[in-house]
């Protein structure tokens, strides 16, 4: 029974590969990485259906150049909707004829998950379930669950392999772990061709200014303090958004259903190193760095082993320091993108998260 279903799924994939225009559903496509992916898919000639709830992190402006692009105009369709809403999801599947699904939709910020985890469980677990059920009904050829290196938890030494035990330590990474395990269970239980990707910390243009790089760059541009948690020696592996998306696209075609793949950038750096490059690029003094109370349960280090993906032939293209400097310049030159975001809800969040830490 299971193998029968698997074969059906494979047949569907090869049939659809020969058809003219493939249709891809990009959930969370108005967010940071999702919008980079929507651009890549449209440039490769796919019809791109974006389904996005437009939470504080979603921004339709991120998709404007795709809508207007010479090669991409007419390839993008946008639905505002919640992946937890089964009726809405069914409507999109029935209407658009979806070949592939790449699920970026998620609540994504660790600090917010420490302030309240409910929406994380809803979107990052329950929303995945709604999408999986729709994919089963419509015999979707691939379901890519975009997961994270954070599912391994803090790694003192060495690098996590895909077969390692998952040990998430904050509500965000625990919810993402739930989502990816559920997704993979639909392969073993129902033969749905699911692939899980576990990308590293991602940076690039259009990232909501709550995460390390955009928060520190935009604060520094305005001469405000940079709230560095603890000793600033925590290590993250940095991956450019365009590399993250190219790996996901690559795995959609070359990955094995039922498998998980690490997507490292190969750039392990301390937060202090990252902060210094940001300040240097903007010509701002290191006196802007403010050591503040640490994040509770702060994962000290993430490090993933990329040999499984490398063996298939994928490599990242962006060099870390060049990529970071170029991204910082993007923020310096695109105040019209981020200034409106640093108001209203953002200011409330900023006060809650940093008020006591920064004494403001
Ligand atoms: P983001 O917060 O910038 O964007 C998330 C998008 O999802 C937003 O557009 C938001 O409106 C949408 N969304 C949220 N809840 C939704 C819902 N219920 N229904 C429909 N849309 C909803 O996030 P990002 O940084 O672009 O991350 C995208 C994905 O990549 C996430 O799944 C995240 O876990 C994963 N990831 C991110 C990183 C990183 O460093 N940013 C690294 C590895 C993996
Ligand atoms: P973040 O961008 O929130 O990503 P994640 O927690 O998912 O890795 O944070 C990256 C690192 O930067 C992490 O070690 C926490 C640290 N950090 C600070 O020191 N200060 C801050 O204000 C933020 C947002 C992050």
Short mmCIF file of C-alpha atoms and ligand atoms in Angstrom, two decimals:
data_model
loop_
_atom_site.label_atom_id
_atom_site.label_comp_id
_atom_site.label_asym_id
_atom_site.label_seq_id
_atom_site.Cartn_x
_atom_site.Cartn_y
_atom_site.Cartn_z
CA UNK A 1 0.00 0.00 0.00
CA UNK A 2 2.68 2.46 1.08
CA UNK A 3 4.98 1.61 -1.83
CA UNK A 4 2.03 1.90 -4.20
CA UNK A 5 1.44 5.43 -3.01
CA UNK A 6 5.14 6.27 -3.27
CA UNK A 7 5.20 5.06 -6.86
CA UNK A 8 2.15 7.14 -7.66
CA UNK A 9 3.86 10.20 -6.25
CA UNK A 10 7.00 9.58 -8.33
CA UNK A 11 4.91 9.12 -11.47
CA UNK A 12 3.16 12.40 -10.84
CA UNK A 13 6.49 14.19 -10.43
CA UNK A 14 7.90 12.94 -13.72
CA UNK A 15 4.64 13.66 -15.57
CA UNK A 16 4.58 17.19 -14.28
CA UNK A 17 8.24 17.70 -15.13
CA UNK A 18 7.37 17.32 -18.78
CA UNK A 19 4.37 19.66 -18.71
CA UNK A 20 4.75 23.32 -19.80
CA UNK A 21 4.54 25.55 -16.78
CA UNK A 22 4.84 24.11 -13.28
CA UNK A 23 2.93 25.70 -10.44
CA UNK A 24 4.53 26.11 -7.06
CA UNK A 25 2.82 27.16 -3.85
CA UNK A 26 5.15 29.26 -1.70
CA UNK A 27 3.59 29.64 1.74
CA UNK A 28 5.06 32.52 3.74
CA UNK A 29 6.26 33.93 0.40
CA UNK A 30 5.84 37.56 1.50
CA UNK A 31 8.41 37.09 4.27
CA UNK A 32 12.19 37.30 4.13
CA UNK A 33 13.44 34.00 2.66
CA UNK A 34 10.10 33.09 1.05
CA UNK A 35 10.16 36.23 -1.11
CA UNK A 36 13.72 35.47 -2.29
CA UNK A 37 12.50 31.97 -3.17
CA UNK A 38 9.41 33.26 -5.01
CA UNK A 39 11.74 35.46 -7.10
CA UNK A 40 14.02 32.53 -7.92
CA UNK A 41 11.10 30.25 -8.88
CA UNK A 42 9.53 32.94 -11.12
CA UNK A 43 12.88 33.65 -12.78
CA UNK A 44 13.08 29.95 -13.54
CA UNK A 45 9.74 30.22 -15.31
CA UNK A 46 7.42 28.68 -12.71
CA UNK A 47 3.95 29.98 -11.86
CA UNK A 48 4.29 31.11 -8.28
CA UNK A 49 1.33 31.13 -5.92
CA UNK A 50 2.10 32.92 -2.67
CA UNK A 51 -0.12 32.20 0.33
CA UNK A 52 0.75 34.45 3.24
CA UNK A 53 -1.12 35.63 6.33
CA UNK A 54 0.82 38.91 6.34
CA UNK A 55 1.72 38.84 10.00
CA UNK A 56 4.01 41.63 11.25
CA UNK A 57 6.83 39.85 9.32
CA UNK A 58 5.02 39.55 5.98
CA UNK A 59 5.34 42.40 3.50
CA UNK A 60 3.79 42.38 0.00
CA UNK A 61 6.38 44.97 -1.04
CA UNK A 62 8.94 42.15 -0.99
CA UNK A 63 7.17 40.74 -4.06
CA UNK A 64 6.75 43.96 -6.06
CA UNK A 65 9.77 43.49 -8.31
CA UNK A 66 8.51 40.02 -9.29
CA UNK A 67 5.12 41.49 -10.19
CA UNK A 68 6.77 44.15 -12.34
CA UNK A 69 9.78 42.19 -13.68
CA UNK A 70 10.15 41.86 -17.44
CA UNK A 71 10.59 38.09 -17.23
CA UNK A 72 8.38 37.44 -14.20
CA UNK A 73 5.32 39.69 -14.60
CA UNK A 74 2.19 37.55 -14.82
CA UNK A 75 3.79 34.55 -13.10
CA UNK A 76 2.88 35.60 -9.53
CA UNK A 77 -0.47 35.15 -7.79
CA UNK A 78 -0.96 36.32 -4.20
CA UNK A 79 -3.47 35.05 -1.63
CA UNK A 80 -3.69 36.56 1.81
CA UNK A 81 -4.52 33.65 4.11
CA UNK A 82 -3.55 31.52 7.06
CA UNK A 83 -2.06 28.04 6.52
CA UNK A 84 -4.03 26.93 9.60
CA UNK A 85 -7.26 27.67 7.72
CA UNK A 86 -8.06 24.36 5.99
CA UNK A 87 -10.88 25.85 3.91
CA UNK A 88 -8.65 28.61 2.57
CA UNK A 89 -5.84 26.17 1.81
CA UNK A 90 -8.25 23.82 -0.01
CA UNK A 91 -9.56 26.76 -2.04
CA UNK A 92 -6.05 27.64 -3.22
CA UNK A 93 -5.16 24.03 -4.09
CA UNK A 94 -8.45 23.41 -5.94
CA UNK A 95 -8.22 26.65 -7.90
CA UNK A 96 -4.54 26.75 -8.80
CA UNK A 97 -3.55 23.12 -9.46
CA UNK A 98 -0.43 22.98 -7.31
CA UNK A 99 2.52 20.79 -8.40
CA UNK A 100 4.97 21.64 -5.61
CA UNK A 101 4.67 23.17 -2.15
CA UNK A 102 7.51 24.90 -0.31
CA UNK A 103 6.46 25.82 3.21
CA UNK A 104 8.22 28.90 4.56
CA UNK A 105 5.22 30.09 6.58
CA UNK A 106 6.19 30.20 10.23
CA UNK A 107 6.52 32.28 13.33
CA UNK A 108 10.30 32.61 13.29
CA UNK A 109 11.76 34.73 16.08
CA UNK A 110 13.22 32.93 19.12
CA UNK A 111 12.88 36.00 21.37
CA UNK A 112 9.17 36.32 20.55
CA UNK A 113 8.67 32.60 21.21
CA UNK A 114 10.05 33.21 24.72
CA UNK A 115 7.46 35.93 25.27
CA UNK A 116 4.58 33.72 24.04
CA UNK A 117 4.62 30.41 22.17
CA UNK A 118 0.94 29.91 21.16
CA UNK A 119 1.18 31.30 17.63
CA UNK A 120 4.34 29.20 17.08
CA UNK A 121 2.49 25.98 17.86
CA UNK A 122 -0.41 27.07 15.63
CA UNK A 123 1.55 27.96 12.51
CA UNK A 124 4.71 25.87 12.83
CA UNK A 125 2.92 22.63 13.75
CA UNK A 126 -0.83 22.84 13.09
CA UNK A 127 -0.37 24.81 9.88
CA UNK A 128 2.03 22.15 8.58
CA UNK A 129 -0.64 19.53 9.24
CA UNK A 130 -3.23 21.46 7.22
CA UNK A 131 -0.82 21.74 4.28
CA UNK A 132 0.14 18.04 4.45
CA UNK A 133 -3.51 16.99 4.33
CA UNK A 134 -4.12 19.21 1.29
CA UNK A 135 -1.04 17.76 -0.44
CA UNK A 136 -2.31 14.22 0.20
CA UNK A 137 -5.76 15.01 -1.23
CA UNK A 138 -4.27 16.66 -4.30
CA UNK A 139 -1.38 14.21 -4.79
CA UNK A 140 1.19 17.00 -4.76
CA UNK A 141 4.48 15.94 -6.33
CA UNK A 142 6.73 17.42 -3.60
CA UNK A 143 6.26 19.00 -0.19
CA UNK A 144 9.33 20.84 1.04
CA UNK A 145 9.24 21.66 4.74
CA UNK A 146 11.70 24.47 5.37
CA UNK A 147 13.15 23.69 8.78
CA UNK A 148 16.18 25.01 10.62
CA UNK A 149 19.56 24.05 12.08
CA UNK A 150 18.09 25.04 15.46
CA UNK A 151 16.29 21.66 15.72
CA UNK A 152 19.61 20.09 16.83
CA UNK A 153 19.88 22.43 19.80
CA UNK A 154 23.19 23.80 21.06
CA UNK A 155 26.23 21.94 19.71
CA UNK A 156 29.35 22.18 21.90
CA UNK A 157 31.72 20.39 19.50
CA UNK A 158 31.70 19.01 15.99
CA UNK A 159 28.81 19.44 13.55
CA UNK A 160 25.31 17.95 13.53
CA UNK A 161 24.54 15.29 10.95
CA UNK A 162 21.03 14.70 9.66
CA UNK A 163 20.85 11.40 11.58
CA UNK A 164 21.67 13.06 14.94
CA UNK A 165 19.09 13.30 17.70
CA UNK A 166 16.98 16.44 17.53
CA UNK A 167 17.24 18.42 20.75
CA UNK A 168 15.48 21.78 20.41
CA UNK A 169 15.78 24.04 23.45
CA UNK A 170 13.43 26.97 22.87
CA UNK A 171 9.73 27.13 21.89
CA UNK A 172 10.53 28.25 18.31
CA UNK A 173 12.91 25.39 17.58
CA UNK A 174 10.66 22.90 19.42
CA UNK A 175 7.69 23.93 17.26
CA UNK A 176 9.81 23.68 14.09
CA UNK A 177 10.92 20.20 15.19
CA UNK A 178 7.28 19.19 15.64
CA UNK A 179 6.46 20.49 12.16
CA UNK A 180 9.28 18.68 10.40
CA UNK A 181 8.71 15.38 12.24
CA UNK A 182 5.04 15.53 11.35
CA UNK A 183 5.94 16.22 7.71
CA UNK A 184 8.34 13.27 7.52
CA UNK A 185 5.70 11.02 9.14
CA UNK A 186 3.49 11.70 6.10
CA UNK A 187 6.16 10.04 3.95
CA UNK A 188 6.44 6.92 6.11
CA UNK A 189 2.70 6.71 6.84
CA UNK A 190 1.15 7.91 3.59
CA UNK A 191 3.92 8.01 0.98
CA UNK A 192 3.65 11.78 0.54
CA UNK A 193 6.97 12.87 -1.03
CA UNK A 194 8.22 15.16 1.72
CA UNK A 195 11.71 16.68 1.89
CA UNK A 196 12.96 18.57 4.94
CA UNK A 197 15.65 21.25 4.68
CA UNK A 198 17.57 22.47 7.74
CA UNK A 199 19.17 25.79 6.86
CA UNK A 200 21.58 27.85 8.95
CA UNK A 201 21.06 31.42 10.19
CA UNK A 202 20.11 33.33 7.08
CA UNK A 203 20.89 36.96 6.19
CA UNK A 204 20.22 39.22 3.23
CA UNK A 205 18.00 42.09 2.07
CA UNK A 206 14.34 42.26 3.16
CA UNK A 207 14.78 40.61 6.57
CA UNK A 208 12.42 42.07 9.18
CA UNK A 209 14.50 44.29 11.48
CA UNK A 210 14.13 42.16 14.62
CA UNK A 211 16.88 39.62 13.81
CA UNK A 212 20.55 40.21 14.56
CA UNK A 213 21.88 41.65 11.30
CA UNK A 214 18.99 43.93 10.31
CA UNK A 215 18.37 45.06 13.90
CA UNK A 216 21.99 45.97 14.46
CA UNK A 217 22.42 47.56 11.02
CA UNK A 218 19.31 49.73 11.34
CA UNK A 219 20.13 50.69 14.95
CA UNK A 220 23.68 51.60 13.93
CA UNK A 221 22.47 53.68 10.98
CA UNK A 222 20.42 55.71 13.48
CA UNK A 223 23.23 55.85 16.05
CA UNK A 224 21.28 53.71 18.55
CA UNK A 225 22.89 51.09 20.82
CA UNK A 226 23.29 47.49 19.63
CA UNK A 227 21.98 45.12 22.33
CA UNK A 228 24.47 42.22 22.26
CA UNK A 229 23.31 39.33 24.47
CA UNK A 230 25.68 37.99 27.14
CA UNK A 231 29.34 37.81 26.17
CA UNK A 232 28.57 37.95 22.42
CA UNK A 233 30.66 34.83 21.82
CA UNK A 234 27.76 32.61 20.76
CA UNK A 235 28.43 31.05 17.37
CA UNK A 236 26.08 30.97 14.39
CA UNK A 237 26.71 29.59 10.89
CA UNK A 238 25.69 32.27 8.36
CA UNK A 239 24.01 31.53 5.03
CA UNK A 240 22.97 34.13 2.45
CA UNK A 241 19.26 34.10 1.52
CA UNK A 242 19.98 33.51 -2.18
CA UNK A 243 22.16 30.50 -1.30
CA UNK A 244 19.49 29.17 1.07
CA UNK A 245 16.90 29.42 -1.74
CA UNK A 246 19.14 27.88 -4.38
CA UNK A 247 19.70 24.89 -2.07
CA UNK A 248 15.96 24.45 -1.49
CA UNK A 249 15.31 24.63 -5.24
CA UNK A 250 18.10 22.15 -5.87
CA UNK A 251 16.69 19.73 -3.27
CA UNK A 252 13.19 20.02 -4.69
CA UNK A 253 14.61 18.44 -7.83
CA UNK A 254 17.45 16.28 -6.54
CA UNK A 255 16.52 15.41 -2.94
CA UNK A 256 15.19 12.00 -1.92
CA UNK A 257 11.62 11.96 -0.57
CA UNK A 258 11.51 11.20 3.15
CA UNK A 259 14.99 12.66 3.73
CA UNK A 260 16.22 15.68 5.65
CA UNK A 261 19.15 17.79 4.40
CA UNK A 262 21.34 20.26 6.26
CA UNK A 263 22.00 23.51 4.38
CA UNK A 264 25.06 25.16 5.95
CA UNK A 265 26.67 28.40 4.84
CA UNK A 266 30.05 27.20 6.08
CA UNK A 267 30.59 30.49 7.93
CA UNK A 268 30.70 30.00 11.70
CA UNK A 269 31.21 33.35 13.38
CA UNK A 270 30.63 34.77 16.85
CA UNK A 271 27.94 37.41 17.22
CA UNK A 272 30.68 39.85 18.18
CA UNK A 273 32.51 39.23 14.88
CA UNK A 274 29.27 39.81 12.96
CA UNK A 275 28.58 43.00 14.94
CA UNK A 276 32.06 44.38 14.24
CA UNK A 277 31.68 43.90 10.46
CA UNK A 278 28.29 45.65 10.53
CA UNK A 279 29.73 48.64 12.41
CA UNK A 280 32.83 48.77 10.23
CA UNK A 281 30.80 48.82 7.02
CA UNK A 282 28.73 51.72 8.34
CA UNK A 283 31.74 53.57 9.75
CA UNK A 284 30.17 53.54 13.24
CA UNK A 285 32.11 53.18 16.51
CA UNK A 286 32.25 50.00 18.60
CA UNK A 287 31.09 52.10 21.55
CA UNK A 288 27.55 51.55 20.17
CA UNK A 289 27.77 47.92 21.36
CA UNK A 290 25.83 47.46 24.60
CA UNK A 291 26.32 44.15 26.45
CA UNK A 292 22.87 43.30 27.78
CA UNK A 293 21.25 40.52 29.81
CA UNK A 294 21.41 37.25 27.90
CA UNK A 295 18.52 35.46 26.18
CA UNK A 296 17.25 32.73 28.57
CA UNK A 297 18.41 29.25 27.48
CA UNK A 298 20.51 30.86 24.73
CA UNK A 299 21.92 28.17 22.41
CA UNK A 300 25.68 28.66 22.46
CA UNK A 301 26.58 27.27 19.08
CA UNK A 302 24.96 25.89 15.94
CA UNK A 303 27.01 23.90 13.48
CA UNK A 304 25.73 21.58 10.77
CA UNK A 305 27.55 19.08 8.59
CA UNK A 306 26.80 19.71 4.91
CA UNK A 307 28.33 16.56 3.39
CA UNK A 308 24.98 14.97 2.46
CA UNK A 309 23.95 17.98 0.36
CA UNK A 310 27.48 18.50 -0.98
CA UNK A 311 27.53 14.91 -2.22
CA UNK A 312 24.57 15.76 -4.46
CA UNK A 313 26.59 18.62 -5.99
CA UNK A 314 25.35 21.82 -4.27
CA UNK A 315 27.66 24.57 -2.97
CA UNK A 316 26.92 28.04 -1.55
CA UNK A 317 28.09 30.93 -3.74
CA UNK A 318 28.18 34.01 -1.47
CA UNK A 319 31.34 34.81 0.54
CA UNK A 320 30.44 35.72 4.12
CA UNK A 321 32.15 39.08 4.61
CA UNK A 322 31.26 40.37 1.15
CA UNK A 323 27.68 39.18 1.61
CA UNK A 324 27.34 40.81 5.02
CA UNK A 325 28.83 44.13 3.87
CA UNK A 326 26.60 44.22 0.78
CA UNK A 327 23.55 43.43 2.92
CA UNK A 328 24.43 46.19 5.40
CA UNK A 329 24.72 48.62 2.46
CA UNK A 330 21.30 47.49 1.27
CA UNK A 331 19.82 48.55 4.63
CA UNK A 332 21.73 51.84 4.47
CA UNK A 333 20.28 52.53 1.01
CA UNK A 334 16.75 51.23 1.60
CA UNK A 335 15.43 53.18 4.57
CA UNK A 336 12.13 53.49 2.68
CA UNK A 337 11.75 49.69 3.09
CA UNK A 338 12.55 49.33 6.80
CA UNK A 339 11.68 52.69 8.38
CA UNK A 340 7.91 52.15 8.14
CA UNK A 341 8.39 48.72 9.77
CA UNK A 342 10.12 50.21 12.82
CA UNK A 343 6.93 51.73 14.16
CA UNK A 344 3.69 50.61 15.87
CA UNK A 345 3.89 46.91 16.77
CA UNK A 346 7.69 46.88 16.37
CA UNK A 347 8.17 49.65 18.93
CA UNK A 348 5.93 47.84 21.42
CA UNK A 349 7.92 44.64 20.92
CA UNK A 350 11.23 46.53 21.12
CA UNK A 351 10.27 48.06 24.44
CA UNK A 352 9.15 44.72 25.85
CA UNK A 353 12.27 42.92 24.69
CA UNK A 354 14.92 45.60 25.25
CA UNK A 355 13.37 48.25 27.55
CA UNK A 356 14.86 46.87 30.76
CA UNK A 357 18.00 45.59 29.05
CA UNK A 358 18.85 49.00 27.59
CA UNK A 359 17.31 51.10 30.34
CA UNK A 360 14.86 52.83 27.95
P1 LIG B 1 9.85 35.58 8.25
O1 LIG B 1 9.39 35.73 9.66
O2 LIG B 1 10.56 36.69 7.59
O3 LIG B 1 8.59 35.25 7.32
C1 LIG B 1 7.58 34.38 7.67
C2 LIG B 1 6.42 34.60 6.70
O4 LIG B 1 5.38 33.66 7.03
C3 LIG B 1 5.80 35.99 6.81
O5 LIG B 1 5.56 36.51 5.52
C4 LIG B 1 4.49 35.76 7.53
O6 LIG B 1 3.47 36.68 7.20
C5 LIG B 1 4.13 34.34 7.07
N1 LIG B 1 3.26 33.62 8.00
C6 LIG B 1 3.39 33.53 9.34
N2 LIG B 1 2.38 32.80 9.84
C7 LIG B 1 1.61 32.42 8.79
C8 LIG B 1 0.43 31.64 8.66
N3 LIG B 1 -0.17 31.12 9.73
N4 LIG B 1 -0.08 31.44 7.43
C9 LIG B 1 0.50 31.98 6.33
N5 LIG B 1 1.61 32.75 6.40
C10 LIG B 1 2.16 32.95 7.62
O7 LIG B 1 10.68 34.23 8.22
P2 LIG B 1 11.98 33.81 7.41
O8 LIG B 1 13.16 34.22 8.17
O9 LIG B 1 11.82 34.21 6.00
O10 LIG B 1 11.88 32.23 7.54
C11 LIG B 1 11.16 31.47 6.57
C12 LIG B 1 11.25 30.00 6.94
O11 LIG B 1 12.63 29.60 6.96
C13 LIG B 1 10.69 29.66 8.32
O12 LIG B 1 9.99 28.44 8.23
C14 LIG B 1 11.92 29.53 9.21
O13 LIG B 1 11.67 28.65 10.27
C15 LIG B 1 12.92 28.99 8.21
N6 LIG B 1 14.33 29.31 8.53
C16 LIG B 1 14.70 30.61 8.74
C17 LIG B 1 16.04 30.90 9.00
C18 LIG B 1 16.49 32.32 9.26
O14 LIG B 1 17.65 32.51 9.71
N7 LIG B 1 15.69 33.34 8.99
C19 LIG B 1 16.99 29.87 9.02
C20 LIG B 1 16.58 28.55 8.79
C21 LIG B 1 15.23 28.30 8.53
P1 LIG B 2 18.69 35.85 15.80
O1 LIG B 2 18.93 36.73 14.63
O2 LIG B 2 17.53 36.14 16.69
O3 LIG B 2 18.66 34.35 15.26
P2 LIG B 2 18.65 32.96 16.12
O4 LIG B 2 18.36 33.22 17.53
O5 LIG B 2 17.53 32.26 15.44
O6 LIG B 2 20.00 32.36 15.87
O7 LIG B 2 19.99 35.88 16.71
C1 LIG B 2 21.26 35.51 16.20
C2 LIG B 2 22.24 35.58 17.34
O8 LIG B 2 22.35 36.94 17.78
C3 LIG B 2 21.79 34.80 18.57
O9 LIG B 2 22.92 34.19 19.19
C4 LIG B 2 21.21 35.85 19.49
C5 LIG B 2 22.04 37.09 19.15
N1 LIG B 2 21.30 38.38 19.31
C6 LIG B 2 21.82 39.36 20.16
O10 LIG B 2 22.90 39.21 20.76
N2 LIG B 2 21.09 40.50 20.32
C7 LIG B 2 19.90 40.70 19.70
O11 LIG B 2 19.27 41.77 19.91
C8 LIG B 2 19.40 39.70 18.81
C9 LIG B 2 18.11 39.88 18.09
C10 LIG B 2 20.14 38.54 18.66
#
